[in-house]
Coordinates of C-alpha atoms in Angstrom, one line a residue:
M1 CA 44.6 19.3 61.6
I2 CA 46.5 21.7 63.6
E3 CA 43.3 23.1 65.1
L4 CA 42.0 19.5 65.8
E5 CA 45.0 18.8 67.5
A6 CA 44.9 21.9 69.7
F7 CA 41.4 21.0 70.7
F8 CA 42.7 17.8 72.6
G9 CA 45.7 19.6 73.9
S10 CA 46.4 20.2 77.7
D11 CA 45.2 23.6 77.4
G12 CA 42.5 23.2 74.7
P13 CA 38.7 23.4 74.9
L14 CA 38.3 19.8 76.0
A15 CA 40.6 20.5 79.1
K16 CA 38.6 23.7 79.8
V17 CA 35.3 21.7 80.2
I18 CA 36.5 18.3 81.4
K19 CA 37.7 18.4 85.0
G20 CA 41.2 16.2 85.3
Y21 CA 41.3 16.1 81.4
K22 CA 44.5 14.8 80.3
P23 CA 45.8 14.4 76.6
R24 CA 46.1 11.0 75.4
A25 CA 48.6 10.4 72.3
A26 CA 46.2 7.4 70.8
Q27 CA 43.0 9.6 70.9
I28 CA 44.8 12.3 69.2
E29 CA 46.2 10.2 66.2
M30 CA 42.9 8.4 65.9
A31 CA 40.7 11.9 65.6
L32 CA 43.5 13.1 63.0
A33 CA 43.2 9.8 61.1
I34 CA 39.3 9.9 60.9
A35 CA 39.4 13.8 59.9
E36 CA 41.8 12.7 57.0
S37 CA 39.4 10.2 56.0
I38 CA 36.7 12.7 56.1
D39 CA 38.5 15.2 53.9
L40 CA 39.5 12.7 51.5
K41 CA 36.2 10.9 51.3
K42 CA 38.1 7.5 52.1
D43 CA 36.5 4.8 54.3
L44 CA 38.5 3.7 57.3
I45 CA 38.7 0.8 59.7
A46 CA 39.8 2.2 63.4
E47 CA 40.4 -0.1 66.0
A48 CA 40.7 1.6 69.2
G49 CA 41.8 -0.3 72.5
T50 CA 40.0 0.1 75.8
G51 CA 40.6 3.6 77.6
T52 CA 41.8 5.4 73.8
G53 CA 38.8 7.5 74.2
K54 CA 37.2 6.7 70.5
T55 CA 33.9 8.3 71.4
F56 CA 35.2 11.7 71.3
A57 CA 38.1 10.8 68.8
Y58 CA 35.2 10.4 66.1
L59 CA 32.4 12.6 67.3
I60 CA 34.8 16.0 67.4
P61 CA 36.2 15.4 63.8
A62 CA 32.6 14.8 62.7
I63 CA 31.1 18.0 64.4
L64 CA 34.1 20.2 63.1
S65 CA 33.6 19.0 59.8
G66 CA 30.1 20.4 59.5
K67 CA 28.9 17.1 57.5
K68 CA 25.6 15.5 58.1
S69 CA 26.7 12.6 60.3
I70 CA 25.0 9.3 61.3
I71 CA 26.4 7.8 64.5
S72 CA 25.3 4.1 64.9
T73 CA 26.0 2.4 68.2
G74 CA 25.6 -1.4 69.3
T75 CA 22.9 -0.9 72.0
K76 CA 20.3 1.5 73.2
N77 CA 21.8 2.1 76.2
L78 CA 25.1 3.3 74.5
Q79 CA 23.0 5.5 72.3
D80 CA 21.6 7.1 75.6
Q81 CA 25.1 7.7 77.1
L82 CA 26.3 8.8 73.7
F83 CA 23.6 11.6 73.3
F84 CA 22.8 12.6 76.9
N85 CA 26.3 12.3 78.3
D86 CA 28.8 13.0 75.7
L87 CA 27.4 15.5 73.1
P88 CA 26.7 17.8 76.1
V89 CA 30.0 17.9 77.0
I90 CA 31.3 18.4 73.3
R91 CA 28.8 21.0 72.9
Q92 CA 30.3 23.0 75.7
A93 CA 33.7 22.8 74.0
V94 CA 33.3 23.5 70.5
T95 CA 32.3 27.1 68.7
V96 CA 30.9 25.5 65.9
P97 CA 27.0 25.2 66.2
F98 CA 25.4 21.8 65.6
V99 CA 22.0 20.0 66.0
A100 CA 21.7 16.7 67.6
A101 CA 19.1 14.2 67.6
L102 CA 18.4 10.6 68.9
L103 CA 16.4 8.0 67.3
K104 CA 15.1 4.4 68.1
G105 CA 13.0 2.2 66.6
R106 CA 9.3 2.5 66.8
S107 CA 8.8 0.3 69.7
N108 CA 10.8 2.7 71.8
Y109 CA 8.3 5.2 71.4
L110 CA 4.7 5.7 73.0
C111 CA 1.8 5.2 70.9
T112 CA -1.2 7.0 72.5
F113 CA -3.6 5.7 69.9
R114 CA -2.8 2.1 70.7
L115 CA -2.8 3.2 74.4
D116 CA -6.1 4.4 74.2
N117 CA -7.6 1.6 72.2
S118 CA -6.1 -1.0 74.9
L119 CA -7.6 0.8 77.7
N120 CA -11.0 1.0 76.1
S121 CA -10.7 -2.8 75.4
A122 CA -13.4 -5.1 76.1
L123 CA -11.1 -7.9 76.6
G124 CA -10.1 -6.8 79.8
F125 CA -6.6 -7.3 81.6
S126 CA -5.1 -8.7 84.5
K127 CA -4.7 -6.7 87.7
E128 CA -0.8 -6.4 86.8
D129 CA -1.4 -5.1 83.4
A130 CA -4.4 -2.8 84.3
S131 CA -2.0 -1.2 86.8
A132 CA 0.8 -1.0 84.5
L133 CA -1.3 0.8 81.7
T134 CA -2.7 3.2 84.3
K135 CA 0.9 4.2 85.1
I136 CA 1.7 4.6 81.4
Q137 CA -1.4 6.7 80.8
S138 CA -0.4 9.2 83.5
W139 CA 3.0 9.2 82.3
A140 CA 1.7 9.7 78.7
K141 CA 0.6 13.1 80.0
R142 CA 3.7 14.4 81.1
T143 CA 6.5 13.1 78.6
Q144 CA 7.8 15.3 75.8
S145 CA 9.8 12.8 73.9
G146 CA 7.6 9.4 74.4
D147 CA 10.6 7.6 74.9
I148 CA 9.8 4.4 77.1
A149 CA 13.1 4.3 78.6
E150 CA 12.2 7.6 80.6
M151 CA 9.3 5.7 82.3
P152 CA 10.4 5.0 85.6
D153 CA 7.5 2.9 86.8
V154 CA 7.3 0.3 84.3
S155 CA 10.3 -1.7 83.0
E156 CA 11.1 -1.8 79.4
A157 CA 10.9 -5.7 79.8
N158 CA 7.3 -5.5 80.9
P159 CA 5.1 -7.6 78.5
V160 CA 2.4 -4.7 78.5
W161 CA 4.6 -2.3 76.4
P162 CA 3.1 -4.0 72.9
L163 CA -0.3 -2.5 74.3
A164 CA 0.9 1.0 74.3
T165 CA 3.6 0.9 71.3
S166 CA 3.5 0.3 67.8
T167 CA 4.9 -1.8 65.0
A168 CA 5.4 -1.4 61.5
D169 CA 2.5 -4.1 60.9
N170 CA 0.0 -2.1 63.1
C171 CA 0.7 1.5 62.8
L172 CA -2.0 3.4 60.8
G173 CA 0.6 6.0 59.7
V174 CA -0.8 9.2 58.2
D175 CA -4.6 7.8 58.9
C176 CA -4.1 7.6 62.6
P177 CA -6.2 10.2 64.6
D178 CA -3.0 10.8 66.7
Y179 CA -0.6 11.5 63.8
E180 CA 0.0 15.3 64.5
Q181 CA 1.0 14.4 68.0
C182 CA 2.8 11.0 67.2
F183 CA 6.0 10.9 69.3
L184 CA 7.8 8.8 66.5
V185 CA 6.7 11.2 63.9
K186 CA 8.4 13.9 66.0
A187 CA 11.5 12.0 66.5
R188 CA 11.9 11.2 62.7
K189 CA 11.3 14.7 61.9
K190 CA 14.1 16.0 64.4
A191 CA 16.3 13.3 62.8
Q192 CA 15.8 14.8 59.4
E193 CA 16.7 18.0 60.6
S194 CA 19.7 17.1 62.4
D195 CA 23.3 17.6 61.8
I196 CA 24.3 14.9 64.2
L197 CA 22.0 11.8 64.4
V198 CA 22.6 8.9 67.0
V199 CA 20.8 5.7 66.2
N200 CA 21.9 2.1 66.9
H201 CA 22.7 -0.8 64.6
H202 CA 19.2 -2.2 64.4
L203 CA 17.8 0.9 63.3
L204 CA 20.6 1.6 60.8
C205 CA 20.0 -1.8 59.2
A206 CA 16.1 -1.3 59.3
D207 CA 16.9 1.5 56.9
W208 CA 19.2 -0.7 54.8
S209 CA 16.4 -3.4 54.4
I210 CA 13.7 -0.5 54.3
R211 CA 11.6 -2.5 56.6
E212 CA 10.0 0.6 58.2
I213 CA 8.6 3.1 55.8
G214 CA 9.8 6.7 56.3
F215 CA 13.1 5.9 57.7
G216 CA 15.0 4.8 54.3
E217 CA 14.7 8.7 53.7
L218 CA 17.4 9.2 56.3
L219 CA 20.7 7.5 54.9
P220 CA 20.7 9.3 51.5
D221 CA 21.2 12.7 53.3
A222 CA 24.5 11.4 55.3
E223 CA 27.6 12.5 54.2
L224 CA 29.6 10.7 57.2
V225 CA 28.4 7.3 58.8
V226 CA 30.2 6.1 61.9
I227 CA 29.8 2.7 63.1
D228 CA 30.8 2.1 66.6
E229 CA 30.8 -1.4 68.0
A230 CA 31.5 -2.1 64.8
H231 CA 32.2 -5.8 65.3
Q232 CA 28.6 -6.4 65.9
L233 CA 27.2 -5.2 62.6
A234 CA 27.5 -8.1 60.4
D235 CA 25.2 -10.3 62.7
T236 CA 22.6 -7.7 63.0
A237 CA 22.6 -7.0 59.2
S238 CA 21.9 -10.7 58.8
N239 CA 18.9 -10.7 60.9
F240 CA 17.4 -7.7 59.1
L241 CA 17.9 -9.0 55.7
G242 CA 16.1 -12.0 56.2
I243 CA 12.5 -12.6 57.1
S244 CA 11.2 -13.7 60.4
F245 CA 7.7 -15.2 60.7
G246 CA 6.6 -15.7 64.5
A247 CA 3.6 -16.9 66.3
R248 CA 3.7 -13.9 68.5
Q249 CA 3.2 -11.7 65.3
L250 CA 0.2 -13.8 64.6
D251 CA -1.1 -13.9 68.2
D252 CA -1.0 -10.0 68.1
L253 CA -2.9 -9.9 64.6
A254 CA -5.6 -12.1 66.2
K255 CA -5.9 -10.2 69.4
D256 CA -5.9 -6.8 67.6
A257 CA -8.6 -8.1 65.2
L258 CA -10.7 -9.4 67.9
V259 CA -10.4 -5.9 69.9
E260 CA -11.7 -4.5 66.4
Y261 CA -14.6 -6.9 66.1
F262 CA -15.9 -6.1 69.3
K263 CA -15.7 -2.4 68.6
D264 CA -16.8 -2.2 64.7
A265 CA -17.7 -5.5 63.3
T266 CA -20.1 -7.6 65.8
D267 CA -22.2 -8.4 62.9
M268 CA -19.5 -10.3 61.2
P269 CA -19.5 -13.4 63.7
D270 CA -17.0 -15.5 61.0
L271 CA -14.5 -12.8 61.8
R272 CA -14.2 -13.7 65.6
T273 CA -14.3 -17.4 64.5
A274 CA -11.4 -16.6 62.4
C275 CA -9.3 -14.8 65.2
E276 CA -10.2 -17.6 67.8
E277 CA -9.3 -20.4 65.3
L278 CA -6.1 -18.6 64.7
D279 CA -5.1 -18.4 68.4
L280 CA -6.1 -21.9 68.9
Q281 CA -3.6 -23.0 66.0
I282 CA -0.9 -20.9 67.2
K283 CA -0.9 -23.2 70.3
A284 CA -1.5 -26.2 68.2
A285 CA 1.7 -25.3 66.5
R286 CA 3.7 -24.7 69.2
L287 CA 2.7 -28.1 70.9
A288 CA 3.9 -29.8 67.5
F289 CA 7.4 -28.7 67.9
G290 CA 7.7 -30.3 71.3
L291 CA 8.8 -29.0 74.8
E292 CA 12.3 -28.5 74.2
L293 CA 13.3 -24.8 73.8
K294 CA 15.9 -25.1 70.6
K295 CA 17.1 -23.7 67.6
G296 CA 16.9 -26.3 64.8
D297 CA 17.5 -26.7 61.1
W298 CA 14.6 -26.8 58.6
Q299 CA 15.3 -30.4 57.9
D300 CA 13.9 -31.0 61.5
I301 CA 10.5 -29.7 60.1
E302 CA 10.5 -31.5 57.0
N303 CA 11.2 -34.8 58.6
N304 CA 8.7 -34.5 61.2
Q305 CA 5.0 -34.8 59.8
A306 CA 3.2 -33.7 63.1
I307 CA 4.9 -30.0 62.6
C308 CA 4.5 -30.2 58.6
E309 CA 0.6 -30.6 59.0
A310 CA 0.3 -28.1 61.9
L311 CA 1.7 -25.4 59.9
A312 CA -0.2 -26.4 56.8
V313 CA -3.2 -25.9 59.0
L314 CA -1.7 -22.6 60.5
G315 CA -1.6 -21.4 56.9
Q316 CA -5.0 -22.3 56.3
K317 CA -6.5 -20.2 59.5
L318 CA -4.1 -17.2 58.6
K319 CA -5.9 -17.2 55.1
F320 CA -9.1 -17.4 56.8
L321 CA -8.5 -14.5 59.0
Q322 CA -7.0 -12.6 56.1
D323 CA -10.3 -13.4 53.8
Q324 CA -12.6 -12.0 56.9
L325 CA -10.5 -9.0 57.3
D326 CA -10.6 -8.4 53.9
L327 CA -14.7 -8.1 54.1
A328 CA -14.4 -6.1 57.2
S329 CA -11.6 -3.4 56.0
V330 CA -14.4 -1.4 54.5
K331 CA -15.6 -0.5 58.1
T332 CA -12.7 1.5 59.7
K333 CA -9.0 2.1 59.1
T334 CA -7.9 0.0 61.8
L335 CA -9.7 -3.0 60.3
E336 CA -8.2 -2.1 56.9
G337 CA -4.6 -2.1 58.8
C338 CA -5.4 -5.5 60.0
F339 CA -6.1 -6.8 56.9
K340 CA -2.9 -5.5 55.4
R341 CA -0.9 -7.1 58.2
A342 CA -2.7 -10.4 57.6
Q343 CA -1.7 -9.9 54.0
E344 CA 2.1 -9.4 54.6
L345 CA 2.3 -12.4 57.2
N346 CA 0.6 -14.6 54.4
E347 CA 3.2 -13.7 52.0
Q348 CA 6.1 -14.0 54.6
F349 CA 4.7 -17.4 55.6
K350 CA 4.9 -18.5 52.1
L351 CA 8.2 -17.0 51.2
I352 CA 9.7 -19.1 54.3
M353 CA 7.8 -22.3 53.6
Q354 CA 8.4 -22.4 49.5
D355 CA 11.8 -21.1 49.5
H356 CA 14.2 -23.6 47.5
D357 CA 16.6 -21.4 45.6
G358 CA 19.6 -22.0 47.9
K359 CA 20.3 -18.3 48.6
W360 CA 18.7 -18.4 52.0
I361 CA 19.2 -20.5 55.2
R362 CA 16.0 -21.4 56.5
W363 CA 15.8 -22.3 60.4
Y364 CA 13.1 -22.2 63.3
E365 CA 13.7 -21.4 67.1
T366 CA 10.9 -22.4 70.0
H367 CA 10.4 -20.4 72.9
K368 CA 8.4 -21.2 75.8
K369 CA 4.9 -20.2 74.3
T370 CA 5.6 -19.2 70.9
F371 CA 8.0 -20.0 67.9
T372 CA 9.7 -18.2 65.0
L373 CA 10.3 -19.6 61.5
S374 CA 13.2 -17.7 59.7
R375 CA 15.0 -17.1 56.3
T376 CA 18.5 -15.7 56.7
P377 CA 20.8 -14.8 53.5
L378 CA 23.7 -17.1 53.1
D379 CA 26.1 -14.3 52.4
I380 CA 25.7 -10.6 53.4
A381 CA 29.0 -9.3 52.1
S382 CA 27.9 -8.6 48.8
E383 CA 24.9 -7.1 49.9
F384 CA 26.5 -4.6 52.1
R385 CA 29.1 -3.8 49.8
A386 CA 25.9 -2.8 47.4
F387 CA 24.1 -0.8 50.1
M388 CA 27.5 1.2 50.7
K389 CA 27.5 1.9 46.9
L390 CA 24.1 3.2 47.1
H391 CA 24.8 5.6 49.8
P392 CA 28.2 7.3 48.8
A393 CA 29.0 8.7 52.4
T394 CA 32.4 8.2 54.3
W395 CA 32.2 5.3 56.3
I396 CA 34.3 4.7 59.5
F397 CA 34.2 1.5 61.4
T398 CA 35.4 1.5 65.0
S399 CA 35.7 -0.9 68.1
A400 CA 37.9 -2.1 70.4
T401 CA 37.9 -5.5 68.8
L402 CA 38.2 -5.6 65.1
S403 CA 41.3 -7.2 64.2
V404 CA 42.6 -11.3 65.0
A405 CA 46.2 -11.3 65.8
N406 CA 46.6 -7.8 64.3
K407 CA 44.8 -8.6 61.2
F408 CA 41.5 -6.9 59.9
D409 CA 41.0 -9.7 57.3
H410 CA 37.9 -11.3 59.2
F411 CA 36.1 -8.1 59.8
S412 CA 36.7 -6.9 56.3
R413 CA 35.4 -10.2 54.5
S414 CA 32.2 -10.2 56.8
L415 CA 31.1 -6.7 55.3
G416 CA 32.5 -7.2 51.8
L417 CA 35.2 -4.6 52.3
T418 CA 37.6 -4.5 49.7
E419 CA 41.2 -2.9 50.4
P420 CA 39.7 -0.7 53.3
S421 CA 42.3 1.6 55.2
C422 CA 43.0 0.1 58.6
Q423 CA 44.4 1.7 61.7
S424 CA 44.8 0.4 65.1
W425 CA 45.7 2.2 68.4
E426 CA 46.5 0.1 71.4
S427 CA 45.0 0.9 74.8
P428 CA 46.9 3.2 77.1
F429 CA 46.6 1.0 80.0
D430 CA 49.8 -0.5 81.3
Y431 CA 48.6 -4.3 81.2
A432 CA 51.7 -5.7 82.3
N433 CA 51.8 -4.3 85.8
Q434 CA 48.0 -3.8 86.0
S435 CA 47.0 -7.4 85.1
L436 CA 48.0 -10.8 85.2
F437 CA 46.9 -13.7 83.1
Y438 CA 46.3 -17.0 84.8
H439 CA 46.2 -20.4 82.9
P440 CA 46.6 -23.3 85.4
K441 CA 48.3 -26.4 84.6
G442 CA 46.2 -29.5 84.9
L443 CA 42.9 -28.2 83.2
P444 CA 40.4 -30.9 81.7
Q445 CA 39.7 -30.9 78.0
P446 CA 36.0 -29.0 77.3
S447 CA 34.6 -32.2 76.1
T448 CA 35.4 -33.9 79.5
P449 CA 31.9 -34.7 80.9
N450 CA 32.4 -33.2 84.5
F451 CA 34.5 -30.2 82.7
T452 CA 32.5 -27.3 84.5
E453 CA 32.6 -29.3 88.0
R454 CA 36.3 -29.3 87.6
I455 CA 37.1 -25.7 86.8
V456 CA 34.9 -24.8 89.4
E457 CA 37.5 -26.4 91.6
F458 CA 40.2 -24.4 89.8
A459 CA 38.4 -21.3 90.1
L460 CA 37.5 -21.5 94.0
P461 CA 41.3 -20.8 95.2
V462 CA 41.3 -17.7 92.8
L463 CA 37.8 -16.4 93.9
E464 CA 39.0 -16.8 97.6
A465 CA 42.4 -14.9 96.7
S466 CA 40.5 -11.9 94.8
K467 CA 37.9 -12.0 97.9
G468 CA 35.0 -12.2 95.4
R469 CA 34.8 -9.2 93.0
A470 CA 34.7 -11.4 89.9
F471 CA 32.7 -12.1 86.8
F472 CA 32.7 -15.8 86.0
L473 CA 31.9 -15.7 82.1
F474 CA 30.5 -19.1 80.4
T475 CA 29.8 -20.0 77.0
S476 CA 26.6 -21.8 77.2
Y477 CA 23.4 -21.3 79.9
R478 CA 23.9 -24.9 80.8
A479 CA 27.4 -24.4 82.1
L480 CA 26.6 -21.5 83.9
N481 CA 23.4 -22.9 85.9
Q482 CA 25.6 -25.8 86.6
A483 CA 28.3 -23.9 88.2
A484 CA 25.7 -21.7 90.0
E485 CA 24.7 -25.1 92.0
L486 CA 28.3 -26.0 92.4
L487 CA 29.2 -22.4 94.0
A488 CA 26.2 -22.1 96.2
G489 CA 27.2 -22.2 99.7
K490 CA 30.9 -22.5 98.7
M491 CA 32.0 -19.0 99.1
P492 CA 31.5 -16.3 101.8
Y493 CA 30.6 -14.1 99.0
P494 CA 27.3 -12.8 97.4
L495 CA 26.6 -14.9 94.1
L496 CA 24.7 -12.9 91.4
V497 CA 23.3 -15.3 88.5
Q498 CA 22.3 -14.2 85.2
G499 CA 18.5 -14.8 84.7
T500 CA 17.3 -14.5 88.1
R501 CA 17.0 -10.7 87.9
P502 CA 17.1 -8.1 85.0
K503 CA 20.7 -7.3 84.0
G504 CA 20.8 -3.5 84.9
L505 CA 19.9 -4.7 88.5
L506 CA 22.3 -7.4 88.7
L507 CA 25.0 -5.0 87.7
E508 CA 24.0 -2.4 90.2
E509 CA 23.9 -5.1 93.0
F510 CA 27.4 -6.3 92.0
K511 CA 28.8 -2.6 92.3
Q512 CA 27.2 -2.0 95.3
A513 CA 28.3 -5.2 97.1
G514 CA 32.0 -4.6 96.3
N515 CA 32.8 -8.2 96.8
A516 CA 29.9 -10.3 94.7
V517 CA 30.9 -13.0 92.3
L518 CA 28.4 -12.7 89.1
L519 CA 28.1 -15.5 86.9
G520 CA 27.1 -14.4 83.2
T521 CA 27.0 -15.5 79.6
S522 CA 27.1 -13.7 76.2
S523 CA 25.3 -10.3 77.2
F524 CA 27.9 -10.2 79.9
W525 CA 30.9 -10.7 77.7
E526 CA 30.4 -7.1 76.0
G527 CA 29.2 -3.5 76.7
V528 CA 29.5 -3.9 80.4
D529 CA 31.7 -1.3 82.2
V530 CA 32.5 -1.8 86.0
R531 CA 35.5 0.3 87.2
G532 CA 37.5 0.3 90.4
D533 CA 37.9 -2.9 92.7
A534 CA 34.6 -4.1 92.7
L535 CA 35.5 -6.2 89.6
S536 CA 39.3 -7.5 89.9
C537 CA 39.1 -10.8 88.3
V538 CA 37.4 -12.2 85.2
I539 CA 37.2 -15.9 84.8
I540 CA 36.1 -17.6 81.2
D541 CA 35.5 -21.0 81.2
K542 CA 36.1 -21.8 77.5
L543 CA 37.3 -20.4 74.2
P544 CA 34.0 -18.8 72.9
F545 CA 33.5 -20.9 69.8
A546 CA 29.7 -20.4 68.4
S547 CA 27.7 -23.3 68.9
P548 CA 28.3 -25.5 65.9
G549 CA 24.8 -26.8 66.1
D550 CA 23.5 -23.2 65.0
P551 CA 21.7 -23.8 61.9
V552 CA 22.7 -20.4 60.4
L553 CA 26.4 -20.9 61.3
K554 CA 26.4 -24.6 60.4
A555 CA 24.9 -23.7 56.5
R556 CA 27.5 -20.6 56.4
L557 CA 30.4 -22.9 57.2
A558 CA 29.0 -25.6 54.8
S559 CA 29.1 -22.9 52.0
M560 CA 32.5 -22.0 52.6
E561 CA 33.9 -25.7 52.6
R562 CA 31.9 -26.0 49.1
Q563 CA 34.0 -23.0 47.9
G564 CA 37.3 -25.1 49.2
R565 CA 37.8 -22.5 52.0
N566 CA 38.9 -23.4 55.5
A567 CA 35.9 -22.2 57.4
F568 CA 37.3 -23.2 61.2
F569 CA 40.3 -21.1 60.7
E570 CA 38.9 -18.4 58.3
H571 CA 35.8 -18.0 60.5
Q572 CA 35.1 -19.9 63.4
I573 CA 38.5 -19.0 65.2
P574 CA 38.3 -15.4 64.0
A575 CA 35.1 -15.0 65.4
A576 CA 35.9 -16.8 68.7
A577 CA 39.0 -14.4 68.9
I578 CA 37.3 -11.2 68.8
S579 CA 34.5 -12.7 71.4
L580 CA 37.4 -13.6 73.9
R581 CA 38.9 -10.0 73.5
Q582 CA 35.3 -8.6 74.3
G583 CA 35.3 -11.0 77.6
V584 CA 38.8 -10.1 78.6
G585 CA 37.7 -6.2 78.0
R586 CA 35.7 -6.4 80.9
L587 CA 38.7 -6.5 83.8
I588 CA 40.6 -3.1 82.7
R589 CA 38.2 -0.5 82.4
D590 CA 40.5 2.4 83.8
V591 CA 44.1 3.6 84.6
D592 CA 43.9 2.6 88.0
D593 CA 42.2 -0.8 87.9
K594 CA 43.9 -4.1 88.5
G595 CA 43.1 -7.7 88.4
V596 CA 43.6 -11.1 87.1
L597 CA 42.2 -12.8 84.2
M598 CA 41.9 -16.5 84.3
V599 CA 41.1 -18.8 81.2
C600 CA 40.1 -22.2 81.8
D601 CA 40.4 -23.8 78.3
P602 CA 43.8 -25.9 77.7
R603 CA 43.5 -25.6 74.0
L604 CA 45.0 -22.3 74.4
L605 CA 48.6 -24.2 74.9
K606 CA 47.6 -27.4 73.6
R607 CA 46.3 -26.7 70.0
S608 CA 48.0 -25.0 67.2
Y609 CA 45.4 -22.1 66.7
G610 CA 46.0 -21.4 70.8
Q611 CA 48.7 -18.8 69.6
I612 CA 46.2 -16.7 67.6
F613 CA 44.0 -16.2 70.7
L614 CA 47.2 -15.4 72.8
D615 CA 48.3 -13.1 70.2
S616 CA 45.0 -11.4 70.1
V617 CA 44.5 -10.6 74.0
P618 CA 46.3 -7.6 75.7
P619 CA 49.9 -8.1 76.8
M620 CA 49.4 -9.1 80.0
R621 CA 52.1 -11.0 82.2
R622 CA 51.1 -14.8 82.2
T623 CA 51.4 -17.5 84.8
R624 CA 50.5 -21.1 85.3
D625 CA 51.1 -21.0 89.2
I626 CA 48.1 -19.9 91.9
E627 CA 51.0 -18.6 94.2
D628 CA 51.3 -15.7 91.6
V629 CA 47.7 -15.1 91.6
K630 CA 47.6 -14.9 95.3
A631 CA 50.9 -12.5 95.4
F632 CA 49.1 -10.3 93.0
F633 CA 46.0 -9.9 95.0
F634 CA 48.1 -9.5 98.4
K635 CA 49.9 -6.7 96.5
M636 CA 46.3 -5.0 95.8
R637 CA 45.4 -5.2 99.2
I638 CA 48.7 -3.4 100.7
R639 CA 48.2 -0.6 98.2
D640 CA 44.7 -0.3 99.2
E641 CA 45.3 -0.1 102.6
I642 CA 48.4 2.6 102.0
T643 CA 46.0 4.5 100.0
C644 CA 43.1 4.4 102.6
S645 CA 45.8 5.7 105.2

């Protein structure tokens, strides 16, 4: 412990490799607590406020312990930051040798077999797709890792990537002619040999559900599992424990089977017919759901004869294709793989359509051209508890937002953690002097028809005082789009709207502009780091309660009510409080940051539960007077002018 404390000291190894390094008491305390948990093999919930330095606080004890560790982050971007930025710095400071590896899901790695197959397809491509595939082909000759995040000329969001990457369904495994050169296989081999393995929650949960053959071998070897951004884990796990049967999967199967027909099975015309008929029925089934994009209860399907009939025919067309692929599977390994995919999809389809045991929530979602049918577990807590018992490592759960009003009950219950050790370290930032919480008088109720119009009126004087430099965060796309229309032409500042350009590009534009107003929804509430004066104001339209119409949430709340529990206070309020804390966390990211938080929901003061939200945000100075906001920003400008001079 003394060695670890010295490591973080003002004359320690970190100070020698990080310019301007200053010890942080909370970081040292957190590192010591994690080291103790590792020594005692005791699980720990560790909440660390923004600016604590939690990444180093868990990485360094993990490395110094010498134990095989898995670090799971919330997103791929955080994975890359940890692996390419943080670990190299620590490597310079520690004397203990360690091998680190980065592992992502298979769709993040180039598949040379599928790329070649696509380039030689008889189906042809659009001009844009052909150009993108040519660029990928050129990059394929240079890349060492095959990680598509390295490819600068073709965006990760480009719809052409499925033609050059694999899925668990279409991967040929050891039968692939490119198996020895497979980038995914190489990445998994490095993962097996590493001391520190960096994954993300999606991949961790894939291991849990053993959805991807081969990766399920990783966790049993781990002695330490650190879950960063742990507040996201329950939702991610819920998705992986269920089944999602999508029109896109069927469409990919039909296209892949048709490619193989033209290559090796033109003597089987019924195979081509089966592919084309399935493709047509996918479109017919999508139309049966109607034009509206929505997420709905299974009861909507059962009460709609047109949808029921369309799905019944879809099942018949899938079975017809499965039968034809069964006959063709003796021709090539690829056709055999298509047959196995059809089999698995057919089984998934039956499981979802015929489920009646009450342990699952069935629901659907429509997209622009496709739809998904899903089966999600009603409760994951018991499942996760069993999962942890199967893998008796030390588990560390950490995030800046795990507690609600200083209690960890909600997080513990969501994962079935019984009597966990819980510790919390507050942010080192001086919120009382660095920030101001503005909650104006006279706000309309969220149920008011013109709510968004009214809060935009309240927000305009704040945006004028801040000179732009703001995030305006919304709980729905509808409100965001309405606000975008209302604000257009009303301000002399650049207006950036989520959905008009990729998220990364919008953020870069926001930082470069220095006085922009960015309108965003859930994806901008967390995982976004803008330091300095470019972001000096965060405005939140409503307390972020999840949509009561969400079929999964509705079913879980109903189940809690049947058990005699108060679902609103036990689940909805804590979940919303954590989401609010995430949104608030965008404002102050550094010791020199200053800014104003504005929350436009009168329920903060007019509902009994409002105090729970107020107790969950940092200790900011509060006001209901716009003049205080103007004075705050005036002082900021004076400070900046003095600094510049």
